[in-house]
Tab-separated table of C-alpha atoms in Angstrom:
chain	number	residue	atom	x	y	z
H	36	MET	CA	-43.668	31.209	-26.674
H	37	ILE	CA	-41.496	29.372	-24.175
H	38	SER	CA	-38.950	31.811	-22.712
H	39	VAL	CA	-35.504	30.343	-22.024
H	40	LEU	CA	-32.344	31.485	-20.253
H	41	ILE	CA	-29.085	29.718	-21.152
H	42	ALA	CA	-26.275	29.435	-18.571
H	43	GLU	CA	-23.103	27.957	-20.060
H	44	ASP	CA	-19.496	29.055	-19.570
H	45	GLN	CA	-18.202	27.975	-22.998
H	46	ASP	CA	-18.931	30.710	-25.527
H	47	MET	CA	-19.244	28.427	-28.548
H	48	VAL	CA	-21.532	25.966	-26.785
H	49	ARG	CA	-23.683	28.781	-25.460
H	50	ALA	CA	-23.958	30.313	-28.924
H	51	GLY	CA	-24.808	26.917	-30.391
H	52	PHE	CA	-27.612	26.350	-27.896
H	53	ARG	CA	-29.009	29.797	-28.676
H	54	LEU	CA	-28.988	29.126	-32.426
H	55	ILE	CA	-30.739	25.778	-31.980
H	56	LEU	CA	-33.431	27.109	-29.682
H	57	GLU	CA	-34.064	30.362	-31.532
H	58	ALA	CA	-34.689	28.326	-34.685
H	59	GLN	CA	-37.736	26.811	-32.973
H	60	PRO	CA	-41.031	28.605	-33.675
H	61	ASP	CA	-42.259	28.212	-30.098
H	62	ILE	CA	-39.077	29.041	-28.137
H	63	SER	CA	-37.518	32.431	-27.343
H	64	VAL	CA	-34.093	32.873	-25.717
H	65	VAL	CA	-34.363	35.860	-23.386
H	66	ALA	CA	-30.735	35.799	-22.188
H	67	ASP	CA	-27.531	33.779	-22.197
H	68	VAL	CA	-24.944	34.074	-19.431
H	69	PRO	CA	-21.489	32.567	-18.764
H	70	ASP	CA	-21.642	31.898	-15.022
H	71	GLY	CA	-23.880	30.704	-12.212
H	72	ILE	CA	-24.209	33.988	-10.341
H	73	SER	CA	-25.442	35.762	-13.474
H	74	ALA	CA	-27.800	32.848	-14.135
H	75	VAL	CA	-29.529	33.271	-10.794
H	76	GLU	CA	-29.658	37.074	-11.038
H	77	ARG	CA	-30.990	37.170	-14.619
H	78	ALA	CA	-33.457	34.354	-13.993
H	79	ARG	CA	-34.920	36.211	-11.031
H	80	SER	CA	-35.231	39.447	-12.984
H	81	LEU	CA	-36.422	38.036	-16.317
H	82	GLU	CA	-38.467	35.099	-14.968
H	83	PRO	CA	-37.956	32.736	-17.927
H	84	GLN	CA	-40.090	29.620	-18.048
H	85	VAL	CA	-37.054	27.363	-18.493
H	86	CYS	CA	-33.376	27.708	-17.586
H	87	LEU	CA	-30.820	25.606	-19.472
H	88	VAL	CA	-27.922	25.197	-17.032
H	89	ASP	CA	-24.445	23.689	-17.337
H	90	VAL	CA	-23.117	21.789	-14.315
H	91	ARG	CA	-19.597	23.255	-14.142
H	92	MET	CA	-19.602	27.059	-14.257
H	93	PRO	CA	-17.711	29.870	-12.492
H	94	GLY	CA	-19.290	31.488	-9.456
H	95	LEU	CA	-21.987	28.936	-8.739
H	96	ASP	CA	-22.099	25.488	-10.276
H	97	GLY	CA	-25.178	24.234	-12.066
H	98	LEU	CA	-26.391	22.150	-9.147
H	99	GLU	CA	-26.372	25.167	-6.826
H	100	VAL	CA	-28.118	27.209	-9.516
H	101	THR	CA	-30.726	24.454	-9.753
H	102	ARG	CA	-31.188	24.460	-5.985
H	103	ARG	CA	-31.807	28.204	-5.964
H	104	LEU	CA	-34.055	28.367	-9.024
H	105	ALA	CA	-35.956	25.080	-9.175
H	106	PRO	CA	-38.651	25.999	-6.652
H	107	HIS	CA	-39.792	28.782	-9.009
H	108	THR	CA	-38.231	28.066	-12.424
H	109	ARG	CA	-38.035	24.886	-14.467
H	110	VAL	CA	-34.402	23.876	-14.937
H	111	VAL	CA	-32.847	21.584	-17.526
H	112	VAL	CA	-29.285	20.532	-16.681
H	113	VAL	CA	-26.955	20.065	-19.667
H	114	THR	CA	-23.534	18.578	-19.002
H	115	THR	CA	-20.643	16.414	-20.124
H	116	PHE	CA	-20.471	14.989	-16.593
H	117	ASP	CA	-23.333	12.475	-16.664
H	118	SER	CA	-22.427	10.471	-13.565
H	119	ASP	CA	-25.183	8.861	-11.506
H	120	GLU	CA	-24.295	11.167	-8.613
H	121	VAL	CA	-24.768	14.325	-10.703
H	122	LEU	CA	-27.957	12.970	-12.278
H	123	ASN	CA	-29.517	12.014	-8.963
H	124	LYS	CA	-28.504	15.264	-7.286
H	125	ALA	CA	-29.903	17.356	-10.147
H	126	LEU	CA	-33.245	15.542	-10.085
H	127	ASP	CA	-33.376	15.633	-6.274
H	128	LEU	CA	-32.874	19.404	-6.431
H	129	GLY	CA	-35.855	19.728	-8.754
H	130	ALA	CA	-34.380	19.709	-12.272
H	131	CYS	CA	-36.941	18.983	-15.011
H	132	GLY	CA	-34.389	17.583	-17.424
H	133	PHE	CA	-30.897	16.137	-17.683
H	134	LEU	CA	-29.107	16.092	-21.042
H	135	THR	CA	-25.594	15.364	-22.157
H	136	LYS	CA	-24.014	17.950	-24.452
H	137	ASP	CA	-23.968	15.506	-27.365
H	138	ALA	CA	-27.782	15.416	-27.393
H	139	SER	CA	-29.370	16.109	-30.767
H	140	PRO	CA	-30.794	19.573	-31.495
H	141	GLY	CA	-34.247	17.997	-31.578
H	142	LEU	CA	-33.809	16.468	-28.129
H	143	LEU	CA	-32.557	19.790	-26.736
H	144	ALA	CA	-35.696	21.549	-27.965
H	145	GLU	CA	-37.872	18.666	-26.775
H	146	ALA	CA	-36.337	18.907	-23.291
H	147	VAL	CA	-37.213	22.603	-23.124
H	148	ARG	CA	-40.795	21.900	-24.196
H	149	SER	CA	-41.048	19.007	-21.744
H	150	ALA	CA	-39.798	21.178	-18.879
H	151	ALA	CA	-42.249	23.936	-19.802
H	152	ARG	CA	-45.046	21.353	-19.478
H	153	GLY	CA	-43.725	20.269	-16.093
H	154	ASP	CA	-42.499	16.876	-17.342
H	155	VAL	CA	-39.038	15.411	-16.798
H	156	LEU	CA	-36.841	14.344	-19.720
H	157	VAL	CA	-33.491	12.595	-19.278
H	158	SER	CA	-31.097	11.709	-22.114
H	159	PRO	CA	-31.971	8.144	-23.142
H	160	GLN	CA	-28.327	7.030	-23.061
H	161	VAL	CA	-28.106	8.159	-19.436
H	162	VAL	CA	-31.258	6.220	-18.568
H	163	LEU	CA	-29.889	3.116	-20.265
H	164	ARG	CA	-26.548	3.357	-18.474
H	165	VAL	CA	-28.234	3.584	-15.093
H	166	LEU	CA	-30.674	0.782	-15.874
H	167	ARG	CA	-27.920	-1.473	-17.183
H	168	ARG	CA	-26.459	-1.648	-13.699
H	169	SER	CA	-29.515	-1.428	-11.500
H	170	THR	CA	-32.661	-2.805	-13.122
H	171	PRO	CA	-33.460	-6.490	-13.644
H	172	PRO	CA	-34.975	-7.401	-17.019
H	173	VAL	CA	-38.660	-8.192	-17.340
H	174	ALA	CA	-40.233	-10.811	-19.556
H	175	SER	CA	-39.641	-9.972	-23.204
H	176	ALA	CA	-43.203	-11.129	-23.908
H	177	ASP	CA	-44.360	-7.702	-22.694
H	178	ALA	CA	-43.250	-6.306	-26.036
H	179	ALA	CA	-45.795	-8.487	-27.836
H	180	ALA	CA	-48.515	-6.046	-26.803
H	181	LEU	CA	-47.056	-3.409	-29.130
H	182	THR	CA	-47.568	-3.193	-32.871
H	183	ASP	CA	-44.585	-3.199	-35.220
H	184	ARG	CA	-44.969	0.539	-35.801
H	185	GLU	CA	-45.166	1.227	-32.056
H	186	LEU	CA	-41.962	-0.753	-31.579
H	187	GLU	CA	-40.301	1.329	-34.311
H	188	VAL	CA	-41.342	4.501	-32.498
H	189	VAL	CA	-40.035	3.167	-29.166
H	190	ARG	CA	-36.640	2.362	-30.677
H	191	LEU	CA	-36.364	5.860	-32.139
H	192	VAL	CA	-37.352	7.430	-28.810
H	193	ALA	CA	-34.608	5.360	-27.182
H	194	LYS	CA	-32.121	6.861	-29.651
H	195	GLY	CA	-33.083	10.323	-28.402
H	196	LEU	CA	-35.082	11.480	-31.421
H	197	SER	CA	-37.740	14.156	-30.977
H	198	ASN	CA	-41.313	13.728	-32.210
H	199	ASN	CA	-40.525	15.753	-35.332
H	200	GLU	CA	-37.449	13.649	-36.088
H	201	ILE	CA	-39.396	10.417	-35.567
H	202	ALA	CA	-42.134	11.659	-37.889
H	203	ALA	CA	-39.546	12.443	-40.569
H	204	ALA	CA	-37.819	9.078	-40.163
H	205	LEU	CA	-41.060	7.103	-40.430
H	206	LYS	CA	-42.695	9.438	-42.971
H	207	VAL	CA	-45.759	9.995	-40.795
H	208	SER	CA	-47.294	13.077	-39.202
H	209	VAL	CA	-46.223	14.397	-35.805
H	210	SER	CA	-49.778	13.819	-34.557
H	211	SER	CA	-49.431	10.148	-35.543
H	212	VAL	CA	-46.192	9.895	-33.550
H	213	LYS	CA	-47.955	11.388	-30.533
H	214	ALA	CA	-50.773	8.882	-30.933
H	215	TYR	CA	-48.300	5.978	-31.107
H	216	LEU	CA	-46.540	7.243	-27.977
H	217	ALA	CA	-49.821	7.606	-26.107
H	218	SER	CA	-50.722	4.053	-27.056
H	219	VAL	CA	-47.305	2.758	-25.950
H	220	GLN	CA	-47.572	4.587	-22.621
H	221	ALA	CA	-50.983	3.050	-21.977
H	222	LYS	CA	-49.851	-0.463	-22.890
H	223	VAL	CA	-46.618	-0.524	-20.868
H	224	GLY	CA	-47.671	1.731	-17.985
H	225	ALA	CA	-45.192	4.526	-18.752
H	226	ARG	CA	-45.916	8.144	-17.817
H	227	ASN	CA	-43.394	9.810	-20.130
H	228	ARG	CA	-40.557	9.282	-22.619
H	229	VAL	CA	-38.035	8.448	-19.907
H	230	GLU	CA	-40.206	5.601	-18.651
H	231	ILE	CA	-40.749	4.380	-22.219
H	232	VAL	CA	-36.960	4.117	-22.640
H	233	ALA	CA	-36.663	2.366	-19.264
H	234	TRP	CA	-39.321	-0.155	-20.272
H	235	ALA	CA	-37.697	-0.697	-23.670
H	236	PHE	CA	-34.394	-1.615	-22.037
H	237	ARG	CA	-35.978	-3.944	-19.480
H	238	ALA	CA	-38.075	-5.660	-22.148
H	239	HIS	CA	-35.045	-6.034	-24.473
H	240	VAL	CA	-36.725	-3.909	-27.148
H	241	VAL	CA	-33.455	-1.976	-27.336
H	242	ALA	CA	-29.963	-3.160	-26.418
H	243	GLY	CA	-28.145	-1.670	-23.475
């Protein structure tokens, strides 16, 4: 089981995150707290594998919480404030994920699992927004290396769907989705889902 601490100052949002995560068979919420000071204290006493942290909270903000916890605990930042500055600061401080609060339940759970593995997952729409301004396109011919089904999977990843959601949408098994993703990563030189989305934007597989 992946143990998770939730730090979020809005009661309804915090309760919603708990309901989503506790519905997962492999995730256990060990605590939820409304402020940054409590987040640091409870994280140090309970030692959860992953902390889900809002950016704007009383006491200590999410970035300061990340700074204090990230050397020892994997942190996923969840926020409505998805500016480049906040994104870059969170990742520089050691966050293992960056999601906007309108992320799907599947993506929220996937971000927790990704962080527990030591990977980094960023909301695809945030990646696309950053790339739209800063990354030149590459030759669209790169996409020709992918099969039609692999391209379908890439487009669904870019929409923020989890492996389970992609499997349901395409009516295939989760193991098949994982195999498609592994093949895509090998073909385009991506290390994770974030880099798949980045490649998809540059190669015009998805629109910015």
